[in-house]
Amino acid sequence: MQEKFDVEFTFIGGEKYTFTDYQSGSYVHVVNEIKASENGWFGVAGEVVNLANVTSAKVIEKE
């Protein structure tokens, strides 16, 4: 079953971007997707973030 998460990225300079209702199998799976991004991008079709400019990420599990 897919769970929903908000994934917030903070960029160099302090700007923030949040993916709302990102669907994944588990919290650990979301974190692994971010950490294992081989091409430096995270997201879904039409909504991606260049991780080279990210200083921090926060994964928030939704109920």
mmCIF file of N, CA, C and O in Angstrom:
data_model
loop_
_atom_site.group_PDB
_atom_site.id
_atom_site.type_symbol
_atom_site.label_atom_id
_atom_site.label_comp_id
_atom_site.label_asym_id
_atom_site.label_seq_id
_atom_site.Cartn_x
_atom_site.Cartn_y
_atom_site.Cartn_z
ATOM 1 N N MET A 1 0.827 -1.187 0.000
ATOM 2 C CA MET A 1 0.000 0.000 0.000
ATOM 3 C C MET A 1 0.872 1.252 0.000
ATOM 4 O O MET A 1 1.864 1.329 0.710
ATOM 5 N N GLN A 2 0.495 2.223 -0.807
ATOM 6 C CA GLN A 2 1.246 3.471 -0.889
ATOM 7 C C GLN A 2 0.865 4.407 0.261
ATOM 8 O O GLN A 2 -0.311 4.551 0.590
ATOM 9 N N GLU A 3 1.864 5.028 0.851
ATOM 10 C CA GLU A 3 1.647 6.034 1.884
ATOM 11 C C GLU A 3 1.928 7.398 1.283
ATOM 12 O O GLU A 3 2.612 7.507 0.272
ATOM 13 N N LYS A 4 1.420 8.457 1.920
ATOM 14 C CA LYS A 4 1.641 9.813 1.434
ATOM 15 C C LYS A 4 2.583 10.564 2.365
ATOM 16 O O LYS A 4 2.508 10.422 3.587
ATOM 17 N N PHE A 5 3.430 11.374 1.749
ATOM 18 C CA PHE A 5 4.427 12.160 2.479
ATOM 19 C C PHE A 5 4.501 13.556 1.887
ATOM 20 O O PHE A 5 4.235 13.748 0.699
ATOM 21 N N ASP A 6 4.880 14.529 2.709
ATOM 22 C CA ASP A 6 5.314 15.823 2.202
ATOM 23 C C ASP A 6 6.839 15.778 2.256
ATOM 24 O O ASP A 6 7.419 15.366 3.270
ATOM 25 N N VAL A 7 7.476 16.175 1.165
ATOM 26 C CA VAL A 7 8.935 16.172 1.093
ATOM 27 C C VAL A 7 9.374 17.613 0.846
ATOM 28 O O VAL A 7 9.094 18.183 -0.212
ATOM 29 N N GLU A 8 10.038 18.199 1.845
ATOM 30 C CA GLU A 8 10.449 19.598 1.768
ATOM 31 C C GLU A 8 11.954 19.699 1.556
ATOM 32 O O GLU A 8 12.734 19.123 2.308
ATOM 33 N N PHE A 9 12.339 20.440 0.522
ATOM 34 C CA PHE A 9 13.747 20.682 0.226
ATOM 35 C C PHE A 9 14.070 22.140 0.502
ATOM 36 O O PHE A 9 13.281 23.026 0.178
ATOM 37 N N THR A 10 15.237 22.395 1.105
ATOM 38 C CA THR A 10 15.739 23.742 1.294
ATOM 39 C C THR A 10 16.952 23.902 0.386
ATOM 40 O O THR A 10 17.850 23.058 0.387
ATOM 41 N N PHE A 11 16.954 24.972 -0.397
ATOM 42 C CA PHE A 11 18.012 25.212 -1.375
ATOM 43 C C PHE A 11 19.049 26.186 -0.849
ATOM 44 O O PHE A 11 18.798 26.913 0.127
ATOM 45 N N ILE A 12 20.187 26.223 -1.523
ATOM 46 C CA ILE A 12 21.197 27.239 -1.246
ATOM 47 C C ILE A 12 20.492 28.590 -1.343
ATOM 48 O O ILE A 12 19.768 28.847 -2.291
ATOM 49 N N GLY A 13 20.668 29.436 -0.361
ATOM 50 C CA GLY A 13 19.989 30.728 -0.346
ATOM 51 C C GLY A 13 18.721 30.731 0.484
ATOM 52 O O GLY A 13 18.099 31.763 0.683
ATOM 53 N N GLY A 14 18.282 29.547 0.956
ATOM 54 C CA GLY A 14 17.160 29.474 1.872
ATOM 55 C C GLY A 14 15.792 29.236 1.255
ATOM 56 O O GLY A 14 14.825 29.014 1.978
ATOM 57 N N GLU A 15 15.671 29.295 -0.067
ATOM 58 C CA GLU A 15 14.373 29.033 -0.691
ATOM 59 C C GLU A 15 13.954 27.592 -0.421
ATOM 60 O O GLU A 15 14.791 26.690 -0.359
ATOM 61 N N LYS A 16 12.628 27.371 -0.280
ATOM 62 C CA LYS A 16 12.126 26.022 0.011
ATOM 63 C C LYS A 16 11.141 25.591 -1.061
ATOM 64 O O LYS A 16 10.458 26.424 -1.670
ATOM 65 N N TYR A 17 11.086 24.290 -1.271
ATOM 66 C CA TYR A 17 10.109 23.703 -2.190
ATOM 67 C C TYR A 17 9.579 22.428 -1.545
ATOM 68 O O TYR A 17 10.356 21.636 -1.014
ATOM 69 N N THR A 18 8.262 22.224 -1.603
ATOM 70 C CA THR A 18 7.652 21.053 -0.979
ATOM 71 C C THR A 18 6.842 20.260 -1.985
ATOM 72 O O THR A 18 6.008 20.822 -2.697
ATOM 73 N N PHE A 19 7.123 18.974 -2.063
ATOM 74 C CA PHE A 19 6.263 18.038 -2.789
ATOM 75 C C PHE A 19 5.172 17.646 -1.801
ATOM 76 O O PHE A 19 5.472 17.098 -0.741
ATOM 77 N N THR A 20 3.923 17.909 -2.113
ATOM 78 C CA THR A 20 2.836 17.524 -1.216
ATOM 79 C C THR A 20 2.205 16.233 -1.714
ATOM 80 O O THR A 20 2.092 16.010 -2.925
ATOM 81 N N ASP A 21 1.851 15.390 -0.782
ATOM 82 C CA ASP A 21 1.204 14.106 -1.081
ATOM 83 C C ASP A 21 2.037 13.212 -1.997
ATOM 84 O O ASP A 21 1.507 12.503 -2.854
ATOM 85 N N TYR A 22 3.362 13.233 -1.809
ATOM 86 C CA TYR A 22 4.248 12.340 -2.555
ATOM 87 C C TYR A 22 3.947 10.910 -2.104
ATOM 88 O O TYR A 22 3.901 10.631 -0.917
ATOM 89 N N GLN A 23 3.727 10.019 -3.052
ATOM 90 C CA GLN A 23 3.354 8.646 -2.701
ATOM 91 C C GLN A 23 4.539 7.699 -2.830
ATOM 92 O O GLN A 23 5.253 7.723 -3.829
ATOM 93 N N SER A 24 4.702 6.874 -1.796
ATOM 94 C CA SER A 24 5.773 5.887 -1.776
ATOM 95 C C SER A 24 5.394 4.765 -0.817
ATOM 96 O O SER A 24 4.453 4.901 -0.040
ATOM 97 N N GLY A 25 6.147 3.687 -0.856
ATOM 98 C CA GLY A 25 5.841 2.534 -0.034
ATOM 99 C C GLY A 25 6.077 2.723 1.447
ATOM 100 O O GLY A 25 5.393 2.135 2.270
ATOM 101 N N SER A 26 7.057 3.575 1.810
ATOM 102 C CA SER A 26 7.363 3.791 3.220
ATOM 103 C C SER A 26 8.264 5.015 3.364
ATOM 104 O O SER A 26 8.834 5.508 2.389
ATOM 105 N N TYR A 27 8.392 5.491 4.605
ATOM 106 C CA TYR A 27 9.291 6.605 4.912
ATOM 107 C C TYR A 27 10.713 6.269 4.470
ATOM 108 O O TYR A 27 11.374 7.079 3.819
ATOM 109 N N VAL A 28 11.162 5.077 4.807
ATOM 110 C CA VAL A 28 12.523 4.653 4.457
ATOM 111 C C VAL A 28 12.713 4.644 2.938
ATOM 112 O O VAL A 28 13.762 5.049 2.433
ATOM 113 N N HIS A 29 11.689 4.229 2.216
ATOM 114 C CA HIS A 29 11.778 4.201 0.751
ATOM 115 C C HIS A 29 11.954 5.610 0.189
ATOM 116 O O HIS A 29 12.742 5.826 -0.739
ATOM 117 N N VAL A 30 11.239 6.591 0.731
ATOM 118 C CA VAL A 30 11.384 7.981 0.274
ATOM 119 C C VAL A 30 12.806 8.464 0.522
ATOM 120 O O VAL A 30 13.454 9.047 -0.357
ATOM 121 N N VAL A 31 13.314 8.242 1.725
ATOM 122 C CA VAL A 31 14.669 8.664 2.068
ATOM 123 C C VAL A 31 15.680 7.998 1.137
ATOM 124 O O VAL A 31 16.598 8.654 0.631
ATOM 125 N N ASN A 32 15.516 6.718 0.880
ATOM 126 C CA ASN A 32 16.430 6.012 -0.022
ATOM 127 C C ASN A 32 16.341 6.542 -1.448
ATOM 128 O O ASN A 32 17.353 6.613 -2.143
ATOM 129 N N GLU A 33 15.152 6.924 -1.902
ATOM 130 C CA GLU A 33 15.004 7.511 -3.236
ATOM 131 C C GLU A 33 15.811 8.800 -3.343
ATOM 132 O O GLU A 33 16.450 9.059 -4.361
ATOM 133 N N ILE A 34 15.762 9.612 -2.300
ATOM 134 C CA ILE A 34 16.512 10.876 -2.294
ATOM 135 C C ILE A 34 18.013 10.598 -2.270
ATOM 136 O O ILE A 34 18.775 11.142 -3.067
ATOM 137 N N LYS A 35 18.447 9.735 -1.367
ATOM 138 C CA LYS A 35 19.873 9.454 -1.203
ATOM 139 C C LYS A 35 20.476 8.729 -2.393
ATOM 140 O O LYS A 35 21.648 8.930 -2.713
ATOM 141 N N ALA A 36 19.696 7.907 -3.075
ATOM 142 C CA ALA A 36 20.226 7.081 -4.160
ATOM 143 C C ALA A 36 20.013 7.704 -5.539
ATOM 144 O O ALA A 36 20.264 7.056 -6.541
ATOM 145 N N SER A 37 19.600 8.948 -5.589
ATOM 146 C CA SER A 37 19.346 9.586 -6.870
ATOM 147 C C SER A 37 20.654 9.727 -7.643
ATOM 148 O O SER A 37 21.455 10.619 -7.394
ATOM 149 N N GLU A 38 20.868 8.827 -8.594
ATOM 150 C CA GLU A 38 22.132 8.780 -9.336
ATOM 151 C C GLU A 38 22.281 9.925 -10.326
ATOM 152 O O GLU A 38 23.390 10.340 -10.638
ATOM 153 N N ASN A 39 21.172 10.450 -10.830
ATOM 154 C CA ASN A 39 21.269 11.513 -11.822
ATOM 155 C C ASN A 39 21.139 12.916 -11.210
ATOM 156 O O ASN A 39 21.148 13.905 -11.924
ATOM 157 N N GLY A 40 21.000 13.007 -9.895
ATOM 158 C CA GLY A 40 20.947 14.290 -9.215
ATOM 159 C C GLY A 40 19.594 14.961 -9.211
ATOM 160 O O GLY A 40 19.483 16.121 -8.848
ATOM 161 N N TRP A 41 18.548 14.234 -9.600
ATOM 162 C CA TRP A 41 17.199 14.791 -9.641
ATOM 163 C C TRP A 41 16.263 13.930 -8.813
ATOM 164 O O TRP A 41 16.408 12.724 -8.754
ATOM 165 N N PHE A 42 15.264 14.571 -8.199
ATOM 166 C CA PHE A 42 14.250 13.866 -7.431
ATOM 167 C C PHE A 42 12.893 14.425 -7.826
ATOM 168 O O PHE A 42 12.730 15.633 -8.014
ATOM 169 N N GLY A 43 11.896 13.552 -7.923
ATOM 170 C CA GLY A 43 10.548 14.012 -8.174
ATOM 171 C C GLY A 43 9.761 13.067 -9.047
ATOM 172 O O GLY A 43 10.123 11.901 -9.222
ATOM 173 N N VAL A 44 8.679 13.592 -9.583
ATOM 174 C CA VAL A 44 7.792 12.855 -10.471
ATOM 175 C C VAL A 44 7.678 13.639 -11.772
ATOM 176 O O VAL A 44 8.071 14.796 -11.843
ATOM 177 N N ALA A 45 7.119 13.009 -12.783
ATOM 178 C CA ALA A 45 6.997 13.651 -14.096
ATOM 179 C C ALA A 45 6.405 15.052 -13.972
ATOM 180 O O ALA A 45 5.354 15.246 -13.376
ATOM 181 N N GLY A 46 7.115 16.020 -14.506
ATOM 182 C CA GLY A 46 6.648 17.399 -14.478
ATOM 183 C C GLY A 46 6.974 18.173 -13.220
ATOM 184 O O GLY A 46 6.742 19.368 -13.137
ATOM 185 N N GLU A 47 7.532 17.526 -12.226
ATOM 186 C CA GLU A 47 7.837 18.167 -10.945
ATOM 187 C C GLU A 47 9.116 17.541 -10.386
ATOM 188 O O GLU A 47 9.082 16.518 -9.719
ATOM 189 N N VAL A 48 10.261 18.162 -10.684
ATOM 190 C CA VAL A 48 11.545 17.622 -10.242
ATOM 191 C C VAL A 48 12.389 18.698 -9.569
ATOM 192 O O VAL A 48 12.202 19.889 -9.809
ATOM 193 N N VAL A 49 13.312 18.248 -8.732
ATOM 194 C CA VAL A 49 14.222 19.127 -8.010
ATOM 195 C C VAL A 49 15.643 18.683 -8.307
ATOM 196 O O VAL A 49 15.950 17.486 -8.265
ATOM 197 N N ASN A 50 16.520 19.655 -8.603
ATOM 198 C CA ASN A 50 17.940 19.376 -8.791
ATOM 199 C C ASN A 50 18.585 19.313 -7.410
ATOM 200 O O ASN A 50 18.699 20.323 -6.720
ATOM 201 N N LEU A 51 19.009 18.124 -7.011
ATOM 202 C CA LEU A 51 19.538 17.928 -5.658
ATOM 203 C C LEU A 51 20.897 18.584 -5.439
ATOM 204 O O LEU A 51 21.322 18.761 -4.300
ATOM 205 N N ALA A 52 21.584 18.982 -6.511
ATOM 206 C CA ALA A 52 22.887 19.638 -6.366
ATOM 207 C C ALA A 52 22.749 20.978 -5.652
ATOM 208 O O ALA A 52 23.701 21.463 -5.047
ATOM 209 N N ASN A 53 21.566 21.578 -5.693
ATOM 210 C CA ASN A 53 21.339 22.881 -5.076
ATOM 211 C C ASN A 53 20.641 22.789 -3.718
ATOM 212 O O ASN A 53 20.268 23.795 -3.149
ATOM 213 N N VAL A 54 20.454 21.569 -3.210
ATOM 214 C CA VAL A 54 19.718 21.358 -1.965
ATOM 215 C C VAL A 54 20.682 21.278 -0.785
ATOM 216 O O VAL A 54 21.692 20.584 -0.835
ATOM 217 N N THR A 55 20.341 21.997 0.291
ATOM 218 C CA THR A 55 21.165 21.936 1.495
ATOM 219 C C THR A 55 20.566 21.030 2.559
ATOM 220 O O THR A 55 21.275 20.528 3.419
ATOM 221 N N SER A 56 19.221 20.818 2.503
ATOM 222 C CA SER A 56 18.586 19.898 3.448
ATOM 223 C C SER A 56 17.257 19.416 2.883
ATOM 224 O O SER A 56 16.674 20.040 2.006
ATOM 225 N N ALA A 57 16.808 18.285 3.425
ATOM 226 C CA ALA A 57 15.529 17.712 3.023
ATOM 227 C C ALA A 57 14.814 17.205 4.267
ATOM 228 O O ALA A 57 15.439 16.720 5.202
ATOM 229 N N LYS A 58 13.488 17.338 4.251
ATOM 230 C CA LYS A 58 12.672 16.874 5.368
ATOM 231 C C LYS A 58 11.536 16.030 4.792
ATOM 232 O O LYS A 58 10.848 16.465 3.868
ATOM 233 N N VAL A 59 11.344 14.822 5.335
ATOM 234 C CA VAL A 59 10.260 13.939 4.905
ATOM 235 C C VAL A 59 9.256 13.872 6.042
ATOM 236 O O VAL A 59 9.596 13.496 7.159
ATOM 237 N N ILE A 60 8.006 14.261 5.733
ATOM 238 C CA ILE A 60 6.963 14.305 6.744
ATOM 239 C C ILE A 60 5.876 13.298 6.372
ATOM 240 O O ILE A 60 5.262 13.422 5.318
ATOM 241 N N GLU A 61 5.677 12.310 7.249
ATOM 242 C CA GLU A 61 4.656 11.290 6.994
ATOM 243 C C GLU A 61 3.275 11.880 7.259
ATOM 244 O O GLU A 61 3.047 12.519 8.287
ATOM 245 N N LYS A 62 2.359 11.680 6.313
ATOM 246 C CA LYS A 62 0.995 12.199 6.470
ATOM 247 C C LYS A 62 0.097 11.080 6.986
ATOM 248 O O LYS A 62 0.351 9.925 6.747
ATOM 249 N N GLU A 63 -0.927 11.460 7.698
ATOM 250 C CA GLU A 63 -1.841 10.461 8.264
ATOM 251 C C GLU A 63 -3.036 10.263 7.395
ATOM 252 O O GLU A 63 -3.420 11.040 6.618
#
